[in-house]
Amino acid sequence: MMRLPRTLISLGISSALSSPILLGGVARAADAAAPADKPASAVAAALAAARLPAVTVSPQVANAAESFFHYASVARYELARAEGEKLLGMTGAQPLEVLTAFEKVVADRNQRVPADRRVELYERMLSWQRVPDLKDVSAKLIGIFNKGNEARRADAQFIESNIQRLSVNRRAYELAVQSLRQSGELAVPMMIAYLKDPSKSQHHVAIRNALRDLGIKALNPLLAATSMTDWDTLPWVISALGDLGYDNAVPYLVRLAQDKQTPAQIKDAAAQALLRLNVPNPNELNAAQLFVELGEKFYYDKASVAADAGAESAHFWTWTGGTLVRQVVPAPVFNEDMALRCCEYALQLDKNRADALSLWLAAAYKREAELPVGATDPTWDAAKGDTHFFAVASGTQYLNSALARAINDRNAAVALKAIRSLQKVVGNANLFTGGDEQPIIAALRYPDRQVRFEAAFTVAAALPLNVFNGQDRVVPVLAEALGQTGKAGVLVVAPSQDRINAVTQKLAQYTVRGGASADAAVANAAGMSGIDVIVINEEDPQIDRLFVAARENVRLAGSAILIRVTSEAASAYAPLAAQNPLVSVTAANDDGLAAAVEAARKKASGLGIDEKAATDYALRAAALMGNLAINRSQSLDLLVAKPALLAALDDARPELIRAAGAVLAWMDAAEAQAGLLGKALDEKTADDLKIDLLKDAAINAKRFGNRCGEATIESLKKLIASGQSLEVRSAAAEVLGAMNLPADQVKTLILGRAQQQK
C-alpha cells in the first residue's frame, strides 16, 4: 500500500498560523493511527509477502558457469573470460540464478575431490580476480553473487528457519542471530508476525531478545511498528526499542505514553522503555516538538536510522493492515522521506506547528532535488500534487521559512525551488511579511546566479512601493541576468598582462577578464555577463583588497574566490577554505587550473546555466525592468541597469535586443534614446528590428523630448527621405515627429518631396 501523498493530514491550518493553507482534503500518513490490527494468520501473510519464487537455472546459465569455472581452473584464462562475458551478457539471467549455478558447480566439484582440495566459491573468485585476463569479469561476477545473496537473505524461508532456531539453545540462538543480521530489516516483519501469533509463544522471548541483538538493523521497522493497535504484541516492540538505546525512538514512545487512546499497560511499557533511554518524565515532553527535532536530524542526515552506505535503495516501512509493509525507495531520498513522515506526525499531534510545516516544505523540495534522474519514489503520489502545489497553498510565511533554511544551508537547489514557488503568490502586500530581515533579500547575495536571479525577479515582480533594506541589490542583479550568455566568467588578478594572457589560454571554455590589481580587474569585468570565479595568487599584495571588493561589490558578492597556493595543506588560507564555500585553494599549475576553477564554482553552489537558460533569464530580466519602468518604481532605480541595457543592443540575439529596447524606451537618460537610434540607424540592423527600435525611440522622445545631437537627426532625416522600406521610413518619421523639432528641421523633407514631383 502506498504511503498517502504528503498531504499533511487534514491540516486546515488554524487562524493561529495566519494562513488558510490549502492542504485540506489531505489524508493522513498511511502508517499512522490505523484501524485495529487484524488477528489471524500473520505468519502466513508475512511468508506469502516475502517468499521468493523457486530458483530455476537455465541450461545456458548452467553451461556458461560450468565452462567458466573449468577453464579458469585449468588456467585457460582467455576461454574463461569469454564464457564469463557470455554469462554477463545473457538477457534475463537473474543474480540468484547465476549464484545458484556457480554454487552447484562448486558443490559438484567438491564431491569429487578429497576434503583437503575442496574450494569455496568467493575465495576462488577473488583469487581469479588477481589474474589480469579475469580481473574485470571476476569482479562483475562477484557483484552479481552479492546481489544474489541479497535476494536470498530476503527469502521468507531463510528468515523463518533462523527465527525457529532462536529458541533451540544458546549456540543455535547465536548462529541464528548472525544469520538474521544478514537479512537485517527484512527479518523484522516475520519476527513481529511470530510475536503476534499465540501459537508461536514458545519463540516470543527469544525473538524479543533477537530484536535487541539485531541492533540498529531492527530500528527502522520497529519504529513503524509502534503504530500497531495490537496491544498484546506492542509491548514486545516497545521493550526492544528501549533496549536498543537509540534516541530516534523517543518521539514514538512519548507519543504512545501521552496518547489518550493508548491502554494503561502500553503507557507503562513506553514509560519503562523511556527510562532506559534516559527520559524519566515523558509527560513533561512535547511529542510534536520531538518529531520536529527528529525530522531535523533526518533532514541533515544525522539520524541513527539511515540507508546503508553505498546502497542504491533503502526500505521505507509502514504499519498497514496489521503487518509491516516495505516500500523500496531510492537511497538518496530516504532521509527526506523520513523527515516528511516526522513532520506529518508532528502535524497530526499539533496542527499549529508552523516549524513542522516549513520543515515539511524544505524536505519535500530537497527530496525532489535529490531524487536520481529517472528514479521514482513510491512514497509520493504525484497525482495528488508536487511540492510546488502544496507550497503555493501554504503562503509566503512558511515558504520564507523554507527559503531561509536553504539559504543558511547553502542548498541552491532547495532555495531555487522555494523562490519559484514564492513567485506565484508574492506581491507588494505580502512580500515582506515578518520584518526587514527577509530571506528573499538574503538570496540576492547568494553564490549561485540562478538563485540571485530568481530572487531579484520575485522582488521586482512584486512592484514594491516603499523603500526596503536591500533594495539597492535588486536592479544590479536584474542587469546581471540581462547579460547572461550561458558561458561562465572568470576574473583573474595577476601581476602582469602576460600572466593574465597565459591563464586566459588555459581557460578557453570561460569568458576571462583580468587586471594587475583588484580594482583594475573589477573595472575590466564591467562588460561580463557574470563572474563565477575570481583567481588570485596567495602572495599577491592585492588579495586583502580583493576580499573587500568581493564583499562590497554587488556583482562579486556571490563569486567563488580561488586562491593559487604552493601547498594546499600548508596555506594560511586552507582553514578559511574549509569553512567558507566561496573560498577554495589549489596548488594546480596552469594546465590544471580549469579543473580547479570548475571545482571552486561547484563548491560555491553553482548550478550552472546553459545557453537556452541564459537567454530565458535575460528576457525575463528585461521584461521585469520594462514593467518597473512603466510603473515608475520609486524604490528600484533602473538607471543602474543602463550600461547593461545599452550593451544588450549589441547582442547577437535579436529577441534580447528587442527586449532591451522596450526598457530603454521608458528610461529617462540621453544615452537611452541615442543608443536606440544608433542601433536602428546601423545599416547592418535588419529592417524588422529597425522598426521595433525606432518605435521604442519614438516612445522615449514622446516622454522625454529630443535627446539626440544634430548628426543623429540628420541620419534620421536621411533614412526618412531615402530608406528602401516604407515601414522603416514611417517608423523613422514617428521618431522625428515625437521629437517636436522646429519647422526648419522638417522643411527639407517637405521640399524634397516637392522636388521629386517635378
JSON list of C-alpha atoms in Angstrom, two decimals, residues 440-527:
[
{"chain": "A", "resi": 440, "resn": "ILE", "atom": "CA", "xyz": [14.38, 36.72, -0.37]},
{"chain": "A", "resi": 441, "resn": "ILE", "atom": "CA", "xyz": [16.68, 39.71, 0.14]},
{"chain": "A", "resi": 442, "resn": "ALA", "atom": "CA", "xyz": [19.44, 37.48, 1.50]},
{"chain": "A", "resi": 443, "resn": "ALA", "atom": "CA", "xyz": [19.05, 35.39, -1.66]},
{"chain": "A", "resi": 444, "resn": "LEU", "atom": "CA", "xyz": [20.16, 38.41, -3.71]},
{"chain": "A", "resi": 445, "resn": "ARG", "atom": "CA", "xyz": [23.66, 37.81, -2.27]},
{"chain": "A", "resi": 446, "resn": "TYR", "atom": "CA", "xyz": [23.59, 34.04, -2.76]},
{"chain": "A", "resi": 447, "resn": "PRO", "atom": "CA", "xyz": [26.62, 32.49, -4.52]},
{"chain": "A", "resi": 448, "resn": "ASP", "atom": "CA", "xyz": [24.57, 30.77, -7.19]},
{"chain": "A", "resi": 449, "resn": "ARG", "atom": "CA", "xyz": [23.47, 33.04, -10.03]},
{"chain": "A", "resi": 450, "resn": "GLN", "atom": "CA", "xyz": [20.17, 31.28, -10.63]},
{"chain": "A", "resi": 451, "resn": "VAL", "atom": "CA", "xyz": [19.16, 31.81, -7.01]},
{"chain": "A", "resi": 452, "resn": "ARG", "atom": "CA", "xyz": [20.13, 35.50, -7.22]},
{"chain": "A", "resi": 453, "resn": "PHE", "atom": "CA", "xyz": [18.23, 35.97, -10.46]},
{"chain": "A", "resi": 454, "resn": "GLU", "atom": "CA", "xyz": [15.04, 34.29, -9.28]},
{"chain": "A", "resi": 455, "resn": "ALA", "atom": "CA", "xyz": [15.18, 36.30, -6.04]},
{"chain": "A", "resi": 456, "resn": "ALA", "atom": "CA", "xyz": [15.52, 39.56, -7.96]},
{"chain": "A", "resi": 457, "resn": "PHE", "atom": "CA", "xyz": [12.69, 38.52, -10.28]},
{"chain": "A", "resi": 458, "resn": "THR", "atom": "CA", "xyz": [10.49, 37.80, -7.28]},
{"chain": "A", "resi": 459, "resn": "VAL", "atom": "CA", "xyz": [11.08, 41.21, -5.70]},
{"chain": "A", "resi": 460, "resn": "ALA", "atom": "CA", "xyz": [10.75, 43.09, -9.00]},
{"chain": "A", "resi": 461, "resn": "ALA", "atom": "CA", "xyz": [7.52, 41.31, -9.90]},
{"chain": "A", "resi": 462, "resn": "ALA", "atom": "CA", "xyz": [6.03, 42.35, -6.56]},
{"chain": "A", "resi": 463, "resn": "LEU", "atom": "CA", "xyz": [6.41, 46.02, -7.59]},
{"chain": "A", "resi": 464, "resn": "PRO", "atom": "CA", "xyz": [7.40, 47.21, -4.09]},
{"chain": "A", "resi": 465, "resn": "LEU", "atom": "CA", "xyz": [6.07, 50.69, -3.36]},
{"chain": "A", "resi": 466, "resn": "ASN", "atom": "CA", "xyz": [8.21, 51.61, -0.36]},
{"chain": "A", "resi": 467, "resn": "VAL", "atom": "CA", "xyz": [11.92, 51.61, 0.36]},
{"chain": "A", "resi": 468, "resn": "PHE", "atom": "CA", "xyz": [13.32, 48.48, 1.98]},
{"chain": "A", "resi": 469, "resn": "ASN", "atom": "CA", "xyz": [16.63, 47.05, 3.14]},
{"chain": "A", "resi": 470, "resn": "GLY", "atom": "CA", "xyz": [18.45, 45.53, 0.20]},
{"chain": "A", "resi": 471, "resn": "GLN", "atom": "CA", "xyz": [16.61, 47.46, -2.50]},
{"chain": "A", "resi": 472, "resn": "ASP", "atom": "CA", "xyz": [19.94, 48.60, -3.96]},
{"chain": "A", "resi": 473, "resn": "ARG", "atom": "CA", "xyz": [20.75, 44.98, -4.91]},
{"chain": "A", "resi": 474, "resn": "VAL", "atom": "CA", "xyz": [17.67, 44.20, -6.99]},
{"chain": "A", "resi": 475, "resn": "VAL", "atom": "CA", "xyz": [18.37, 46.12, -10.20]},
{"chain": "A", "resi": 476, "resn": "PRO", "atom": "CA", "xyz": [22.08, 45.20, -10.37]},
{"chain": "A", "resi": 477, "resn": "VAL", "atom": "CA", "xyz": [21.09, 41.54, -10.22]},
{"chain": "A", "resi": 478, "resn": "LEU", "atom": "CA", "xyz": [18.47, 42.13, -12.93]},
{"chain": "A", "resi": 479, "resn": "ALA", "atom": "CA", "xyz": [21.20, 43.75, -15.02]},
{"chain": "A", "resi": 480, "resn": "GLU", "atom": "CA", "xyz": [23.44, 40.74, -14.40]},
{"chain": "A", "resi": 481, "resn": "ALA", "atom": "CA", "xyz": [20.67, 38.43, -15.57]},
{"chain": "A", "resi": 482, "resn": "LEU", "atom": "CA", "xyz": [20.16, 40.56, -18.67]},
{"chain": "A", "resi": 483, "resn": "GLY", "atom": "CA", "xyz": [23.76, 39.98, -19.71]},
{"chain": "A", "resi": 484, "resn": "GLN", "atom": "CA", "xyz": [23.69, 36.18, -19.48]},
{"chain": "A", "resi": 485, "resn": "THR", "atom": "CA", "xyz": [25.15, 34.24, -22.39]},
{"chain": "A", "resi": 486, "resn": "GLY", "atom": "CA", "xyz": [25.45, 30.78, -20.82]},
{"chain": "A", "resi": 487, "resn": "LYS", "atom": "CA", "xyz": [29.24, 30.99, -20.59]},
{"chain": "A", "resi": 488, "resn": "ALA", "atom": "CA", "xyz": [30.76, 31.12, -17.12]},
{"chain": "A", "resi": 489, "resn": "GLY", "atom": "CA", "xyz": [33.01, 34.06, -16.30]},
{"chain": "A", "resi": 490, "resn": "VAL", "atom": "CA", "xyz": [36.42, 34.08, -14.60]},
{"chain": "A", "resi": 491, "resn": "LEU", "atom": "CA", "xyz": [38.17, 37.17, -13.26]},
{"chain": "A", "resi": 492, "resn": "VAL", "atom": "CA", "xyz": [41.97, 36.93, -12.94]},
{"chain": "A", "resi": 493, "resn": "VAL", "atom": "CA", "xyz": [44.12, 39.12, -10.72]},
{"chain": "A", "resi": 494, "resn": "ALA", "atom": "CA", "xyz": [47.76, 38.73, -11.83]},
{"chain": "A", "resi": 495, "resn": "PRO", "atom": "CA", "xyz": [50.84, 40.97, -11.72]},
{"chain": "A", "resi": 496, "resn": "SER", "atom": "CA", "xyz": [51.24, 41.30, -15.49]},
{"chain": "A", "resi": 497, "resn": "GLN", "atom": "CA", "xyz": [49.28, 41.11, -18.70]},
{"chain": "A", "resi": 498, "resn": "ASP", "atom": "CA", "xyz": [51.50, 38.22, -19.82]},
{"chain": "A", "resi": 499, "resn": "ARG", "atom": "CA", "xyz": [50.36, 36.18, -16.83]},
{"chain": "A", "resi": 500, "resn": "ILE", "atom": "CA", "xyz": [46.74, 37.10, -17.48]},
{"chain": "A", "resi": 501, "resn": "ASN", "atom": "CA", "xyz": [47.12, 36.03, -21.12]},
{"chain": "A", "resi": 502, "resn": "ALA", "atom": "CA", "xyz": [48.73, 32.74, -20.10]},
{"chain": "A", "resi": 503, "resn": "VAL", "atom": "CA", "xyz": [45.88, 31.93, -17.73]},
{"chain": "A", "resi": 504, "resn": "THR", "atom": "CA", "xyz": [43.28, 33.01, -20.31]},
{"chain": "A", "resi": 505, "resn": "GLN", "atom": "CA", "xyz": [44.68, 30.50, -22.82]},
{"chain": "A", "resi": 506, "resn": "LYS", "atom": "CA", "xyz": [44.19, 27.69, -20.30]},
{"chain": "A", "resi": 507, "resn": "LEU", "atom": "CA", "xyz": [40.59, 28.75, -19.57]},
{"chain": "A", "resi": 508, "resn": "ALA", "atom": "CA", "xyz": [39.29, 28.82, -23.14]},
{"chain": "A", "resi": 509, "resn": "GLN", "atom": "CA", "xyz": [35.87, 27.49, -22.12]},
{"chain": "A", "resi": 510, "resn": "TYR", "atom": "CA", "xyz": [35.24, 30.56, -19.95]},
{"chain": "A", "resi": 511, "resn": "THR", "atom": "CA", "xyz": [34.87, 34.28, -20.53]},
{"chain": "A", "resi": 512, "resn": "VAL", "atom": "CA", "xyz": [38.03, 35.66, -18.90]},
{"chain": "A", "resi": 513, "resn": "ARG", "atom": "CA", "xyz": [38.97, 39.20, -17.91]},
{"chain": "A", "resi": 514, "resn": "GLY", "atom": "CA", "xyz": [41.72, 40.38, -15.62]},
{"chain": "A", "resi": 515, "resn": "GLY", "atom": "CA", "xyz": [43.82, 43.14, -14.16]},
{"chain": "A", "resi": 516, "resn": "ALA", "atom": "CA", "xyz": [47.02, 43.79, -12.26]},
{"chain": "A", "resi": 517, "resn": "SER", "atom": "CA", "xyz": [45.08, 44.95, -9.21]},
{"chain": "A", "resi": 518, "resn": "ALA", "atom": "CA", "xyz": [41.78, 44.04, -7.67]},
{"chain": "A", "resi": 519, "resn": "ASP", "atom": "CA", "xyz": [40.23, 47.36, -8.66]},
{"chain": "A", "resi": 520, "resn": "ALA", "atom": "CA", "xyz": [41.59, 47.15, -12.21]},
{"chain": "A", "resi": 521, "resn": "ALA", "atom": "CA", "xyz": [40.28, 43.61, -12.62]},
{"chain": "A", "resi": 522, "resn": "VAL", "atom": "CA", "xyz": [36.82, 44.63, -11.40]},
{"chain": "A", "resi": 523, "resn": "ALA", "atom": "CA", "xyz": [36.81, 47.61, -13.76]},
{"chain": "A", "resi": 524, "resn": "ASN", "atom": "CA", "xyz": [37.78, 45.40, -16.72]},
{"chain": "A", "resi": 525, "resn": "ALA", "atom": "CA", "xyz": [34.99, 42.98, -15.86]},
{"chain": "A", "resi": 526, "resn": "ALA", "atom": "CA", "xyz": [32.26, 45.58, -16.32]},
{"chain": "A", "resi": 527, "resn": "GLY", "atom": "CA", "xyz": [31.09, 44.05, -19.59]}
]
